[in-house]
Amino acid sequence: AAYIGMILPINLALLFAPLDRRYKLLLILIGLMSFGTLILTYSRGGWLSAIIGGLVTIYCCLAQLTRRKITSFVLLAGLLAIFLFATLVFVTPIQKRLFEDDYGAARTRIPMSLLASNMIAHNPWLGVGLGNYTDVSSYYDLTREGISYTFNLPVHNEYLLIASELGLPALSIFLFLMVVVLILLIRLGRSRADPVIVYTAYGLFGGFIAWGIHQLFEYQHVMMSVQVWSLVGLILAMSRTAKGDTS
């Protein structure tokens, strides 16, 4: 769900780019299949983050296209209302996932976060070591639920996981890198680069927003994620290309 939520905004953004109709038809087909797959993940965090990332992307693209921010916001609000009505009324899996019992899945997030916070408090500078979270979690488990015994998985929050395993300095560096990436994408969107690069930048911006929100509810071990760092490399390449640096 995290990966689809990150890629879908790129698909949306390229629909606004000056591409041949055949490519846009292919983008629509891929987008529909990706959206269907996202629904079948049954990830509420994935749905929420993908919607927010998609809204950010569409707004940026509409503002770029119309040069009118208020008009873009009104159009976006209308599209959101139609989308929410259609999905909540006609898409049964979403209805069931949102309004039926989740068997305590959401409630486990709180004790998991408390456990991770206790781990960070005892190891604020270097953490417990990359990949060591579940091995040592029972030593820091003060929760009433004994969550490390009943649900022995890393905390479902990537930021708490980074701080737990690598320390608060590592989390600060990671967040700084993400802010730099977002600033690069904003500059690319406002640049006079090739329109395809501009709209791709807006898609990547929405995609990283979606990914960042989703990681509040899940974990990915981002330090070892090929997908995330490959996209960061692509963004750096786009930035150099826009500046005319092909070295």
Tab-separated table of C-alpha atoms in Angstrom:
chain	number	residue	atom	x	y	z
A	1	ALA	CA	0.000	0.000	0.000
A	2	ALA	CA	2.838	2.391	0.830
A	3	TYR	CA	4.500	1.842	-2.546
A	4	ILE	CA	1.253	2.163	-4.525
A	5	GLY	CA	0.369	5.316	-2.602
A	6	MET	CA	3.745	6.762	-3.526
A	7	ILE	CA	3.471	5.911	-7.226
A	8	LEU	CA	-0.192	6.785	-7.894
A	9	PRO	CA	0.344	10.574	-7.590
A	10	ILE	CA	3.015	10.375	-10.312
A	11	ASN	CA	0.449	8.678	-12.530
A	12	LEU	CA	-2.088	11.408	-11.748
A	13	ALA	CA	0.372	14.224	-12.416
A	14	LEU	CA	1.403	12.898	-15.820
A	15	LEU	CA	-2.234	13.061	-16.943
A	16	PHE	CA	-1.803	16.856	-16.902
A	17	ALA	CA	1.495	16.747	-18.810
A	18	PRO	CA	1.664	17.410	-22.576
A	19	LEU	CA	1.842	13.748	-23.578
A	20	ASP	CA	0.356	11.854	-26.513
A	21	ARG	CA	-3.196	10.544	-25.948
A	22	ARG	CA	-2.005	6.966	-26.262
A	23	TYR	CA	0.295	7.427	-23.283
A	24	LYS	CA	-2.494	9.046	-21.288
A	25	LEU	CA	-4.831	6.137	-22.011
A	26	LEU	CA	-2.107	3.814	-20.771
A	27	LEU	CA	-1.701	5.971	-17.655
A	28	ILE	CA	-5.447	5.790	-16.997
A	29	LEU	CA	-5.422	2.007	-17.356
A	30	ILE	CA	-2.419	1.629	-15.042
A	31	GLY	CA	-3.966	4.077	-12.577
A	32	LEU	CA	-7.236	2.137	-12.402
A	33	MET	CA	-5.403	-1.149	-11.841
A	34	SER	CA	-3.201	0.440	-9.183
A	35	PHE	CA	-6.219	1.968	-7.437
A	36	GLY	CA	-7.974	-1.389	-7.438
A	37	THR	CA	-4.888	-3.047	-5.985
A	38	LEU	CA	-4.667	-0.350	-3.301
A	39	ILE	CA	-8.250	-1.059	-2.243
A	40	LEU	CA	-7.494	-4.778	-2.008
A	41	THR	CA	-4.634	-4.126	0.421
A	42	TYR	CA	-7.312	-3.187	2.996
A	43	SER	CA	-4.827	-0.713	4.465
A	44	ARG	CA	-6.700	2.244	5.944
A	45	GLY	CA	-3.431	4.129	6.409
A	46	GLY	CA	-2.640	3.430	2.766
A	47	TRP	CA	-6.029	4.738	1.647
A	48	LEU	CA	-5.789	7.900	3.738
A	49	SER	CA	-2.228	8.711	2.687
A	50	ALA	CA	-2.947	8.017	-1.002
A	51	ILE	CA	-5.974	10.339	-0.914
A	52	ILE	CA	-3.984	13.148	0.705
A	53	GLY	CA	-1.030	12.658	-1.640
A	54	GLY	CA	-3.375	12.579	-4.624
A	55	LEU	CA	-5.143	15.768	-3.506
A	56	VAL	CA	-1.828	17.591	-3.065
A	57	THR	CA	-0.722	16.456	-6.521
A	58	ILE	CA	-3.965	17.419	-8.268
A	59	TYR	CA	-3.973	20.832	-6.604
A	60	CYS	CA	-0.383	21.528	-7.686
A	61	CYS	CA	-1.143	20.423	-11.244
A	62	LEU	CA	-4.371	22.441	-11.463
A	63	ALA	CA	-2.593	25.534	-10.107
A	64	GLN	CA	0.176	25.018	-12.668
A	65	LEU	CA	-2.358	24.594	-15.464
A	66	THR	CA	-4.815	27.385	-14.592
A	67	ARG	CA	-2.433	29.764	-12.769
A	68	ARG	CA	-5.336	30.365	-10.340
A	69	LYS	CA	-4.962	28.982	-6.834
A	70	ILE	CA	-8.513	29.682	-5.609
A	71	THR	CA	-10.101	28.169	-8.713
A	72	SER	CA	-7.869	25.121	-8.323
A	73	PHE	CA	-8.919	24.732	-4.683
A	74	VAL	CA	-12.636	24.903	-5.577
A	75	LEU	CA	-12.220	22.330	-8.351
A	76	LEU	CA	-10.277	20.106	-5.985
A	77	ALA	CA	-12.998	20.302	-3.323
A	78	GLY	CA	-15.612	19.289	-5.893
A	79	LEU	CA	-13.538	16.355	-7.103
A	80	LEU	CA	-12.958	15.226	-3.507
A	81	ALA	CA	-16.679	15.306	-2.698
A	82	ILE	CA	-17.530	13.245	-5.780
A	83	PHE	CA	-14.732	10.764	-5.108
A	84	LEU	CA	-15.638	10.226	-1.450
A	85	PHE	CA	-19.327	9.794	-2.237
A	86	ALA	CA	-18.644	7.291	-5.012
A	87	THR	CA	-16.158	5.202	-3.041
A	88	LEU	CA	-18.072	5.128	0.247
A	89	VAL	CA	-21.383	4.284	-1.427
A	90	PHE	CA	-20.347	1.907	-4.181
A	91	VAL	CA	-17.073	0.250	-3.065
A	92	THR	CA	-18.072	-2.471	-0.580
A	93	PRO	CA	-14.547	-3.408	0.656
A	94	ILE	CA	-13.999	0.180	1.789
A	95	GLN	CA	-17.344	0.237	3.602
A	96	LYS	CA	-16.503	-2.958	5.484
A	97	ARG	CA	-12.963	-1.927	6.395
A	98	LEU	CA	-14.006	1.505	7.679
A	99	PHE	CA	-17.207	0.685	9.514
A	100	GLU	CA	-16.869	-2.911	10.731
A	101	ASP	CA	-14.846	-4.316	13.645
A	102	ASP	CA	-11.090	-4.421	12.982
A	103	TYR	CA	-10.546	-6.942	15.817
A	104	GLY	CA	-8.326	-4.596	17.819
A	105	ALA	CA	-5.800	-3.887	15.072
A	106	ALA	CA	-6.000	-0.128	15.596
A	107	ARG	CA	-5.789	-0.384	19.404
A	108	THR	CA	-2.423	-2.177	19.246
A	109	ARG	CA	-0.805	0.995	17.856
A	110	ILE	CA	-0.955	2.767	21.241
A	111	PRO	CA	0.941	0.199	23.378
A	112	MET	CA	3.401	-0.347	20.521
A	113	SER	CA	4.142	3.387	20.500
A	114	LEU	CA	4.551	3.421	24.287
A	115	LEU	CA	7.023	0.543	24.086
A	116	ALA	CA	9.022	2.312	21.356
A	117	SER	CA	9.018	5.556	23.355
A	118	ASN	CA	10.437	3.728	26.382
A	119	MET	CA	13.111	2.168	24.175
A	120	ILE	CA	14.051	5.605	22.800
A	121	ALA	CA	14.182	7.083	26.319
A	122	HIS	CA	16.749	4.461	27.345
A	123	ASN	CA	18.777	4.624	24.090
A	124	PRO	CA	18.338	8.156	22.707
A	125	TRP	CA	21.683	8.549	20.909
A	126	LEU	CA	22.464	5.265	19.151
A	127	GLY	CA	19.289	3.218	19.571
A	128	VAL	CA	19.317	-0.551	20.005
A	129	GLY	CA	20.818	-1.292	16.584
A	130	LEU	CA	19.368	-1.689	13.113
A	131	GLY	CA	17.093	-4.720	12.939
A	132	ASN	CA	17.283	-5.416	16.685
A	133	TYR	CA	13.892	-4.002	17.696
A	134	THR	CA	11.972	-7.258	18.166
A	135	ASP	CA	14.954	-9.020	19.761
A	136	VAL	CA	15.104	-6.575	22.668
A	137	SER	CA	11.559	-5.192	22.809
A	138	SER	CA	10.533	-7.386	25.756
A	139	TYR	CA	13.166	-5.684	27.964
A	140	TYR	CA	11.419	-2.325	27.486
A	141	ASP	CA	7.818	-3.546	27.549
A	142	LEU	CA	5.972	-1.855	30.413
A	143	THR	CA	2.566	-1.959	28.711
A	144	ARG	CA	-0.426	-3.538	30.408
A	145	GLU	CA	-1.075	-5.568	27.258
A	146	GLY	CA	2.432	-7.039	27.196
A	147	ILE	CA	2.444	-6.064	23.522
A	148	SER	CA	5.929	-7.447	22.786
A	149	TYR	CA	4.649	-10.934	23.667
A	150	THR	CA	1.198	-10.771	22.059
A	151	PHE	CA	2.237	-8.823	18.923
A	152	ASN	CA	5.984	-9.228	18.517
A	153	LEU	CA	6.563	-6.932	15.546
A	154	PRO	CA	8.349	-3.595	15.149
A	155	VAL	CA	6.354	-0.521	16.101
A	156	HIS	CA	3.997	0.457	13.284
A	157	ASN	CA	5.482	3.929	12.956
A	158	GLU	CA	8.586	4.345	10.819
A	159	TYR	CA	9.771	7.460	12.657
A	160	LEU	CA	9.590	5.797	16.068
A	161	LEU	CA	11.296	2.745	14.581
A	162	ILE	CA	14.219	4.783	13.235
A	163	ALA	CA	14.627	6.533	16.581
A	164	SER	CA	14.374	3.202	18.452
A	165	GLU	CA	16.932	1.355	16.348
A	166	LEU	CA	19.307	4.141	15.292
A	167	GLY	CA	18.710	6.960	17.776
A	168	LEU	CA	17.271	10.460	17.663
A	169	PRO	CA	20.230	11.947	15.704
A	170	ALA	CA	19.603	9.442	12.901
A	171	LEU	CA	15.907	10.361	12.851
A	172	SER	CA	16.827	14.056	12.656
A	173	ILE	CA	19.147	13.420	9.695
A	174	PHE	CA	16.485	11.352	7.925
A	175	LEU	CA	13.823	14.050	8.398
A	176	PHE	CA	16.286	16.681	7.173
A	177	LEU	CA	16.916	14.642	4.003
A	178	MET	CA	13.182	14.294	3.396
A	179	VAL	CA	12.694	18.062	3.777
A	180	VAL	CA	15.518	18.668	1.285
A	181	VAL	CA	13.875	16.281	-1.189
A	182	LEU	CA	10.516	18.063	-0.868
A	183	ILE	CA	12.168	21.467	-1.360
A	184	LEU	CA	13.919	20.185	-4.490
A	185	LEU	CA	10.578	18.993	-5.858
A	186	ILE	CA	8.892	22.335	-5.151
A	187	ARG	CA	11.702	24.145	-6.964
A	188	LEU	CA	11.422	21.759	-9.895
A	189	GLY	CA	7.667	22.374	-10.065
A	190	ARG	CA	8.226	26.124	-10.173
A	191	SER	CA	11.082	25.930	-12.662
A	192	ARG	CA	10.979	26.448	-16.416
A	193	ALA	CA	12.130	22.907	-17.073
A	194	ASP	CA	10.461	20.561	-19.540
A	195	PRO	CA	6.723	20.335	-18.638
A	196	VAL	CA	6.985	16.569	-18.230
A	197	ILE	CA	9.685	17.073	-15.577
A	198	VAL	CA	7.570	19.750	-13.878
A	199	TYR	CA	4.485	17.531	-13.612
A	200	THR	CA	6.566	14.512	-12.626
A	201	ALA	CA	8.018	16.644	-9.817
A	202	TYR	CA	4.508	17.449	-8.599
A	203	GLY	CA	3.645	13.749	-8.711
A	204	LEU	CA	6.735	12.822	-6.737
A	205	PHE	CA	5.958	15.594	-4.247
A	206	GLY	CA	2.487	14.169	-3.651
A	207	GLY	CA	3.938	10.669	-3.565
A	208	PHE	CA	6.440	11.513	-0.837
A	209	ILE	CA	3.719	13.305	1.144
A	210	ALA	CA	1.596	10.143	0.888
A	211	TRP	CA	4.524	7.938	1.897
A	212	GLY	CA	5.381	10.162	4.855
A	213	ILE	CA	1.820	10.061	6.176
A	214	HIS	CA	1.522	6.304	5.711
A	215	GLN	CA	4.675	5.724	7.734
A	216	LEU	CA	2.877	7.142	10.771
A	217	PHE	CA	0.837	3.920	10.775
A	218	GLU	CA	3.262	1.338	9.338
A	219	TYR	CA	6.954	0.504	9.199
A	220	GLN	CA	9.185	-0.195	6.230
A	221	HIS	CA	12.792	-0.171	7.474
A	222	VAL	CA	13.322	2.779	5.151
A	223	MET	CA	17.096	2.754	5.572
A	224	MET	CA	17.107	-0.469	3.567
A	225	SER	CA	14.299	0.459	1.148
A	226	VAL	CA	15.418	0.263	-2.481
A	227	GLN	CA	12.183	1.901	-3.709
A	228	VAL	CA	12.464	5.038	-1.596
A	229	TRP	CA	16.145	5.727	-2.202
A	230	SER	CA	15.817	4.951	-5.926
A	231	LEU	CA	13.173	7.673	-6.178
A	232	VAL	CA	15.426	10.053	-4.234
A	233	GLY	CA	18.162	9.347	-6.775
A	234	LEU	CA	15.709	10.006	-9.612
A	235	ILE	CA	14.763	13.342	-8.039
A	236	LEU	CA	18.428	14.387	-7.808
A	237	ALA	CA	18.908	13.417	-11.463
A	238	MET	CA	15.830	15.454	-12.464
A	239	SER	CA	17.145	18.446	-10.527
A	240	ARG	CA	20.508	18.286	-12.302
A	241	THR	CA	18.813	17.863	-15.671
A	242	ALA	CA	16.613	20.904	-15.078
A	243	LYS	CA	19.760	22.934	-14.312
A	244	GLY	CA	21.436	21.680	-17.488
A	245	ASP	CA	24.005	19.629	-15.590
A	246	THR	CA	24.323	16.237	-17.342
A	247	SER	CA	27.581	15.190	-15.708
